[in-house]
PDB file of C-alpha atoms in Angstrom:
ATOM      1  CA  SER A   1     -70.030 -44.528  46.330  1.00 50.00           C
ATOM      2  CA  GLU A   2     -68.637 -46.679  49.160  1.00 48.00           C
ATOM      3  CA  HIS A   3     -66.522 -48.729  46.724  1.00 48.00           C
ATOM      4  CA  MET A   4     -65.193 -45.640  44.916  1.00 47.00           C
ATOM      5  CA  PHE A   5     -64.331 -43.940  48.202  1.00 38.00           C
ATOM      6  CA  GLN A   6     -62.340 -46.955  49.462  1.00 45.00           C
ATOM      7  CA  ALA A   7     -60.700 -47.486  46.061  1.00 45.00           C
ATOM      8  CA  LEU A   8     -59.113 -44.104  46.543  1.00 44.00           C
ATOM      9  CA  GLY A   9     -57.207 -45.449  49.528  1.00 51.00           C
ATOM     10  CA  ASN A  10     -59.656 -44.634  52.308  1.00 51.00           C
ATOM     11  CA  LYS A  11     -60.159 -47.442  54.811  1.00 50.00           C
ATOM     12  CA  GLU A  12     -63.142 -46.049  56.705  1.00 54.00           C
ATOM     13  CA  SER A  13     -66.668 -45.889  55.361  1.00 52.00           C
ATOM     14  CA  VAL A  14     -67.635 -42.831  53.397  1.00 45.00           C
ATOM     15  CA  HIS A  15     -70.766 -42.633  55.528  1.00 48.00           C
ATOM     16  CA  TRP A  16     -68.662 -41.820  58.613  1.00 48.00           C
ATOM     17  CA  GLN A  17     -66.855 -38.936  56.985  1.00 52.00           C
ATOM     18  CA  ASP A  18     -67.616 -35.275  57.694  1.00 56.00           C
ATOM     19  CA  PHE A  19     -68.912 -33.128  54.886  1.00 55.00           C
ATOM     20  CA  PRO A  20     -66.047 -31.234  53.206  1.00 59.00           C
ATOM     21  CA  LYS A  21     -65.682 -27.684  54.442  1.00 61.00           C
ATOM     22  CA  ALA A  22     -66.057 -24.856  51.972  1.00 58.00           C
ATOM     23  CA  LYS A  23     -62.791 -23.090  51.254  1.00 62.00           C
ATOM     24  CA  ALA A  24     -62.500 -19.488  52.361  1.00 67.00           C
ATOM     25  CA  ARG A  25     -62.541 -16.864  49.635  1.00 72.00           C
ATOM     26  CA  ASP A  26     -59.113 -15.701  48.582  1.00 68.00           C
ATOM     27  CA  THR A  27     -59.869 -11.989  48.737  1.00 75.00           C
ATOM     28  CA  LYS A  28     -56.264 -11.062  47.972  1.00 75.00           C
ATOM     29  CA  LEU A  29     -56.319 -13.095  44.750  1.00 74.00           C
ATOM     30  CA  GLU A  30     -59.659 -11.576  43.801  1.00 79.00           C
ATOM     31  CA  ALA A  31     -58.192  -8.093  44.248  1.00 80.00           C
ATOM     32  CA  GLN A  32     -55.201  -9.078  42.143  1.00 79.00           C
ATOM     33  CA  MET A  33     -57.434 -10.375  39.358  1.00 84.00           C
ATOM     34  CA  ILE A  34     -59.329  -7.071  39.310  1.00 86.00           C
ATOM     35  CA  GLN A  35     -55.979  -5.301  38.928  1.00 86.00           C
ATOM     36  CA  VAL A  36     -54.938  -7.681  36.134  1.00 88.00           C
ATOM     37  CA  ARG A  37     -58.170  -7.131  34.199  1.00 90.00           C
ATOM     38  CA  ASP A  38     -57.753  -3.369  34.501  1.00 91.00           C
ATOM     39  CA  ILE A  39     -54.122  -3.544  33.313  1.00 92.00           C
ATOM     40  CA  VAL A  40     -55.071  -5.740  30.343  1.00 94.00           C
ATOM     41  CA  ALA A  41     -57.959  -3.447  29.363  1.00 95.00           C
ATOM     42  CA  LYS A  42     -55.739  -0.358  29.401  1.00 95.00           C
ATOM     43  CA  ALA A  43     -52.955  -2.100  27.454  1.00 96.00           C
ATOM     44  CA  LEU A  44     -55.442  -3.378  24.843  1.00 96.00           C
ATOM     45  CA  ALA A  45     -56.618   0.196  24.426  1.00 96.00           C
ATOM     46  CA  GLU A  46     -52.996   1.180  23.759  1.00 95.00           C
ATOM     47  CA  ARG A  47     -52.772  -1.560  21.102  1.00 95.00           C
ATOM     48  CA  ALA A  48     -55.945  -0.326  19.449  1.00 96.00           C
ATOM     49  CA  LYS A  49     -54.706   3.262  19.511  1.00 95.00           C
ATOM     50  CA  ALA A  50     -51.478   2.180  17.784  1.00 95.00           C
ATOM     51  CA  GLY A  51     -53.401   0.050  15.262  1.00 95.00           C
ATOM     52  CA  ILE A  52     -51.595  -3.163  16.226  1.00 95.00           C
ATOM     53  CA  LYS A  53     -53.593  -6.407  16.306  1.00 92.00           C
ATOM     54  CA  VAL A  54     -53.317  -8.716  19.313  1.00 93.00           C
ATOM     55  CA  ARG A  55     -51.932 -11.429  17.000  1.00 91.00           C
ATOM     56  CA  GLN A  56     -48.816  -9.290  16.558  1.00 95.00           C
ATOM     57  CA  PRO A  57     -46.393 -10.055  19.431  1.00 96.00           C
ATOM     58  CA  LEU A  58     -44.891  -7.100  21.282  1.00 97.00           C
ATOM     59  CA  GLN A  59     -41.857  -6.991  23.513  1.00 97.00           C
ATOM     60  CA  LYS A  60     -42.748  -5.167  26.690  1.00 95.00           C
ATOM     61  CA  LEU A  61     -45.439  -3.711  28.923  1.00 95.00           C
ATOM     62  CA  LYS A  62     -44.444  -1.267  31.657  1.00 93.00           C
ATOM     63  CA  VAL A  63     -46.735  -1.020  34.674  1.00 91.00           C
ATOM     64  CA  LYS A  64     -46.635   1.696  37.316  1.00 86.00           C
ATOM     65  CA  SER A  65     -45.708   0.106  40.657  1.00 68.00           C
ATOM     66  CA  GLU A  66     -48.493   1.861  42.567  1.00 61.00           C
ATOM     67  CA  LYS A  67     -50.959   0.205  40.237  1.00 59.00           C
ATOM     68  CA  LEU A  68     -49.942  -3.156  41.686  1.00 57.00           C
ATOM     69  CA  ALA A  69     -50.129  -2.280  45.375  1.00 48.00           C
ATOM     70  CA  PRO A  70     -51.764  -5.626  46.336  1.00 45.00           C
ATOM     71  CA  TYR A  71     -48.735  -7.413  44.883  1.00 48.00           C
ATOM     72  CA  ARG A  72     -46.195  -5.621  47.097  1.00 47.00           C
ATOM     73  CA  SER A  73     -44.055  -7.975  49.173  1.00 44.00           C
ATOM     74  CA  GLU A  74     -44.380  -7.664  52.943  1.00 45.00           C
ATOM     75  CA  ALA A  75     -40.604  -7.813  53.330  1.00 40.00           C
ATOM     76  CA  SER A  76     -39.266  -4.277  53.113  1.00 33.00           C
ATOM     77  CA  GLY A  77     -36.773  -3.603  50.362  1.00 40.00           C
ATOM     78  CA  SER A  78     -37.722  -6.702  48.375  1.00 40.00           C
ATOM     79  CA  GLY A  79     -39.664  -4.744  45.774  1.00 44.00           C
ATOM     80  CA  LEU A  80     -42.713  -6.236  44.112  1.00 50.00           C
ATOM     81  CA  LYS A  81     -43.664  -9.852  44.367  1.00 58.00           C
ATOM     82  CA  VAL A  82     -46.061 -11.022  41.686  1.00 62.00           C
ATOM     83  CA  ARG A  83     -47.568 -14.447  41.193  1.00 71.00           C
ATOM     84  CA  LYS A  84     -46.034 -16.024  38.109  1.00 78.00           C
ATOM     85  CA  GLU A  85     -49.394 -17.291  36.893  1.00 81.00           C
ATOM     86  CA  LEU A  86     -50.828 -13.760  36.959  1.00 84.00           C
ATOM     87  CA  LEU A  87     -47.858 -12.373  35.055  1.00 86.00           C
ATOM     88  CA  ASP A  88     -48.273 -15.187  32.534  1.00 89.00           C
ATOM     89  CA  LEU A  89     -51.963 -14.307  32.227  1.00 91.00           C
ATOM     90  CA  ILE A  90     -51.120 -10.694  31.406  1.00 92.00           C
ATOM     91  CA  LYS A  91     -48.545 -11.829  28.838  1.00 94.00           C
ATOM     92  CA  ASP A  92     -50.962 -14.269  27.210  1.00 94.00           C
ATOM     93  CA  GLU A  93     -53.866 -11.811  27.052  1.00 95.00           C
ATOM     94  CA  LEU A  94     -51.705  -9.079  25.557  1.00 96.00           C
ATOM     95  CA  ASN A  95     -49.323 -11.283  23.522  1.00 96.00           C
ATOM     96  CA  ILE A  96     -46.206  -9.668  25.010  1.00 96.00           C
ATOM     97  CA  LYS A  97     -42.822 -11.045  26.041  1.00 95.00           C
ATOM     98  CA  GLU A  98     -42.296  -9.312  29.397  1.00 93.00           C
ATOM     99  CA  VAL A  99     -43.890  -7.158  32.092  1.00 91.00           C
ATOM    100  CA  VAL A 100     -41.713  -4.510  33.747  1.00 89.00           C
ATOM    101  CA  PHE A 101     -42.544  -2.450  36.850  1.00 86.00           C
ATOM    102  CA  ASP A 102     -41.626   1.223  36.778  1.00 86.00           C
ATOM    103  CA  SER A 103     -42.733   3.623  39.520  1.00 83.00           C
ATOM    104  CA  LYS A 104     -41.621   6.623  37.437  1.00 87.00           C
ATOM    105  CA  LEU A 105     -44.267   6.154  34.756  1.00 88.00           C
ATOM    106  CA  ALA A 106     -46.503   9.177  34.173  1.00 88.00           C
ATOM    107  CA  GLN A 107     -49.433   6.852  33.374  1.00 89.00           C
ATOM    108  CA  GLU A 108     -50.574   3.509  34.745  1.00 89.00           C
ATOM    109  CA  VAL A 109     -49.401   1.396  31.808  1.00 93.00           C
ATOM    110  CA  GLU A 110     -47.059   1.949  28.886  1.00 95.00           C
ATOM    111  CA  LEU A 111     -46.981  -0.489  25.977  1.00 96.00           C
ATOM    112  CA  ASP A 112     -43.845  -0.772  23.867  1.00 96.00           C
ATOM    113  CA  THR A 113     -45.223  -0.689  20.317  1.00 95.00           C
ATOM    114  CA  VAL A 114     -41.875  -0.790  18.509  1.00 96.00           C
ATOM    115  CA  LEU A 115     -41.883  -3.663  16.006  1.00 95.00           C
ATOM    116  CA  THR A 116     -38.408  -5.139  15.634  1.00 95.00           C
ATOM    117  CA  PRO A 117     -37.688  -7.366  12.597  1.00 94.00           C
ATOM    118  CA  GLN A 118     -37.913 -10.418  14.878  1.00 94.00           C
ATOM    119  CA  LEU A 119     -41.311  -9.411  16.290  1.00 96.00           C
ATOM    120  CA  LYS A 120     -42.564  -8.584  12.806  1.00 94.00           C
ATOM    121  CA  GLU A 121     -41.472 -12.003  11.559  1.00 94.00           C
ATOM    122  CA  GLU A 122     -43.208 -13.724  14.465  1.00 94.00           C
ATOM    123  CA  GLY A 123     -46.389 -11.798  13.717  1.00 94.00           C
ATOM    124  CA  LEU A 124     -46.338 -12.823  10.051  1.00 93.00           C
ATOM    125  CA  LEU A 125     -45.833 -16.469  11.036  1.00 94.00           C
ATOM    126  CA  ARG A 126     -48.876 -16.288  13.301  1.00 93.00           C
ATOM    127  CA  GLU A 127     -50.948 -14.869  10.442  1.00 93.00           C
ATOM    128  CA  ILE A 128     -49.812 -17.690   8.146  1.00 94.00           C
ATOM    129  CA  VAL A 129     -50.563 -20.339  10.782  1.00 94.00           C
ATOM    130  CA  ARG A 130     -54.030 -18.856  11.378  1.00 93.00           C
ATOM    131  CA  SER A 131     -54.778 -18.896   7.644  1.00 93.00           C
ATOM    132  CA  ILE A 132     -53.680 -22.530   7.223  1.00 95.00           C
ATOM    133  CA  GLN A 133     -55.655 -23.632  10.261  1.00 95.00           C
ATOM    134  CA  GLY A 134     -58.668 -21.882   8.760  1.00 94.00           C
ATOM    135  CA  MET A 135     -58.129 -23.832   5.528  1.00 94.00           C
ATOM    136  CA  ARG A 136     -58.018 -27.098   7.472  1.00 95.00           C
ATOM    137  CA  LYS A 137     -61.333 -26.280   9.122  1.00 94.00           C
ATOM    138  CA  GLU A 138     -62.976 -25.208   5.857  1.00 94.00           C
ATOM    139  CA  THR A 139     -61.833 -28.427   4.160  1.00 94.00           C
ATOM    140  CA  GLY A 140     -63.162 -30.607   6.986  1.00 94.00           C
ATOM    141  CA  TYR A 141     -59.832 -32.065   8.034  1.00 94.00           C
ATOM    142  CA  LYS A 142     -59.737 -33.666  11.468  1.00 94.00           C
ATOM    143  CA  PRO A 143     -57.025 -32.582  13.959  1.00 91.00           C
ATOM    144  CA  GLU A 144     -55.211 -35.891  13.510  1.00 92.00           C
ATOM    145  CA  ASP A 145     -55.215 -35.684   9.681  1.00 94.00           C
ATOM    146  CA  LYS A 146     -51.798 -35.056   8.147  1.00 92.00           C
ATOM    147  CA  VAL A 147     -51.631 -32.926   5.028  1.00 95.00           C
ATOM    148  CA  ALA A 148     -49.190 -31.899   2.330  1.00 96.00           C
ATOM    149  CA  LEU A 149     -48.879 -28.158   1.776  1.00 97.00           C
ATOM    150  CA  TRP A 150     -47.494 -26.065  -1.069  1.00 97.00           C
ATOM    151  CA  TYR A 151     -46.932 -22.323  -1.208  1.00 96.00           C
ATOM    152  CA  SER A 152     -46.037 -19.497  -3.581  1.00 96.00           C
ATOM    153  CA  GLY A 153     -46.315 -15.725  -3.682  1.00 94.00           C
ATOM    154  CA  ASP A 154     -44.442 -12.746  -2.314  1.00 94.00           C
ATOM    155  CA  GLN A 155     -40.737 -13.444  -1.909  1.00 94.00           C
ATOM    156  CA  GLU A 156     -40.728 -12.243   1.701  1.00 92.00           C
ATOM    157  CA  PHE A 157     -43.370 -14.813   2.636  1.00 93.00           C
ATOM    158  CA  CYS A 158     -41.670 -17.617   0.698  1.00 95.00           C
ATOM    159  CA  THR A 159     -38.336 -16.924   2.394  1.00 95.00           C
ATOM    160  CA  LEU A 160     -40.042 -16.770   5.802  1.00 95.00           C
ATOM    161  CA  ILE A 161     -41.851 -20.090   5.265  1.00 96.00           C
ATOM    162  CA  ALA A 162     -38.708 -21.870   4.062  1.00 96.00           C
ATOM    163  CA  LYS A 163     -36.786 -20.559   7.065  1.00 95.00           C
ATOM    164  CA  ASN A 164     -39.451 -21.720   9.547  1.00 96.00           C
ATOM    165  CA  ALA A 165     -40.710 -24.853   7.789  1.00 96.00           C
ATOM    166  CA  LEU A 166     -40.254 -27.192  10.757  1.00 95.00           C
ATOM    167  CA  LEU A 167     -42.104 -24.886  13.140  1.00 95.00           C
ATOM    168  CA  LEU A 168     -44.925 -24.310  10.684  1.00 96.00           C
ATOM    169  CA  LYS A 169     -45.385 -28.020   9.922  1.00 96.00           C
ATOM    170  CA  LYS A 170     -45.658 -28.788  13.620  1.00 95.00           C
ATOM    171  CA  SER A 171     -48.082 -25.909  14.213  1.00 94.00           C
ATOM    172  CA  VAL A 172     -50.528 -26.848  11.422  1.00 95.00           C
ATOM    173  CA  GLY A 173     -50.198 -30.649  11.314  1.00 94.00           C
ATOM    174  CA  ALA A 174     -48.444 -30.809   7.944  1.00 95.00           C
ATOM    175  CA  LYS A 175     -46.314 -33.723   6.773  1.00 96.00           C
ATOM    176  CA  THR A 176     -44.667 -31.657   4.032  1.00 96.00           C
ATOM    177  CA  LEU A 177     -44.410 -27.964   3.234  1.00 96.00           C
ATOM    178  CA  GLU A 178     -42.854 -27.208  -0.134  1.00 96.00           C
ATOM    179  CA  PRO A 179     -42.745 -24.495  -2.822  1.00 95.00           C
ATOM    180  CA  ARG A 180     -45.388 -24.810  -5.550  1.00 93.00           C
ATOM    181  CA  THR A 181     -44.111 -27.022  -8.351  1.00 85.00           C
ATOM    182  CA  ALA A 182     -46.818 -26.616 -10.991  1.00 87.00           C
ATOM    183  CA  LYS A 183     -49.562 -24.199 -11.972  1.00 84.00           C
ATOM    184  CA  LYS A 184     -52.222 -26.928 -11.972  1.00 87.00           C
ATOM    185  CA  MET A 185     -52.236 -29.366  -9.049  1.00 90.00           C
ATOM    186  CA  ARG A 186     -54.728 -31.890  -7.686  1.00 92.00           C
ATOM    187  CA  LEU A 187     -55.605 -30.384  -4.318  1.00 94.00           C
ATOM    188  CA  ASP A 188     -58.332 -30.593  -1.696  1.00 95.00           C
ATOM    189  CA  LYS A 189     -58.181 -26.865  -1.129  1.00 94.00           C
ATOM    190  CA  GLU A 190     -56.263 -23.847  -2.339  1.00 93.00           C
ATOM    191  CA  LYS A 191     -56.430 -20.309  -1.090  1.00 93.00           C
ATOM    192  CA  GLU A 192     -54.791 -16.979  -1.747  1.00 94.00           C
ATOM    193  CA  ILE A 193     -54.429 -14.733   1.275  1.00 90.00           C
ATOM    194  CA  GLU A 194     -53.316 -11.141   1.598  1.00 91.00           C
ATOM    195  CA  ILE A 195     -51.311  -9.869   4.554  1.00 86.00           C
ATOM    196  CA  GLU A 196     -50.303  -6.206   4.635  1.00 83.00           C
ATOM    197  CA  GLY A 197     -50.838  -5.881   0.884  1.00 87.00           C
ATOM    198  CA  LYS A 198     -48.685  -8.906   0.032  1.00 89.00           C
ATOM    199  CA  ARG A 199     -50.087 -12.118  -1.428  1.00 94.00           C
ATOM    200  CA  LEU A 200     -49.486 -15.731  -0.460  1.00 95.00           C
ATOM    201  CA  TRP A 201     -50.966 -18.811  -2.156  1.00 96.00           C
ATOM    202  CA  ILE A 202     -51.429 -22.004  -0.133  1.00 96.00           C
ATOM    203  CA  GLY A 203     -52.504 -25.408  -1.495  1.00 95.00           C
ATOM    204  CA  ALA A 204     -53.435 -28.411   0.683  1.00 96.00           C
ATOM    205  CA  LYS A 205     -54.016 -32.118   0.129  1.00 95.00           C
ATOM    206  CA  LYS A 206     -54.702 -34.815   2.693  1.00 95.00           C
ATOM    207  CA  ILE A 207     -52.072 -37.565   2.743  1.00 91.00           C
TER     208      ILE A 207
END
């Protein structure tokens, strides 16, 4: 322990050092986290009520200002000051793009459940990525293994995959991602998935 302590740049003996003092509890942060958990729980309930899975990205969550009283800036007129990491936590937990404060809300939270074409496309891509990652796991591929992928099926899915091929290859560790070229292929794994009543076939082979 003496050698390790001095290797870290300390010249004196570790045996002459005082015991480290315990850090005081950050009661303000704890209060903020309680608020965040409550906001997330209420927004998830709104998702469930609308029948929208968490995997489907949404644009916006409105939060009543009074709900975030612990976040209020001490400087008058400066509005609300929120820690970026807590905002990011809310966004990650709810899979939303932005959090907006609105003191005029009738309720504590209001989730924007409108699915624009862009949000819908992003949601479909996430479903495809999840399915391919599941195939990799089922086949026993290691994270570092590169694979070749082929696809066929509903025209909407095929167009979406071709449009986002680079992003998909990076997300699932694929070397190639191409349309199916033959009915019979030598593959490690093939799978047909159904998303919103539409079918997509995926074939995989380790390179």
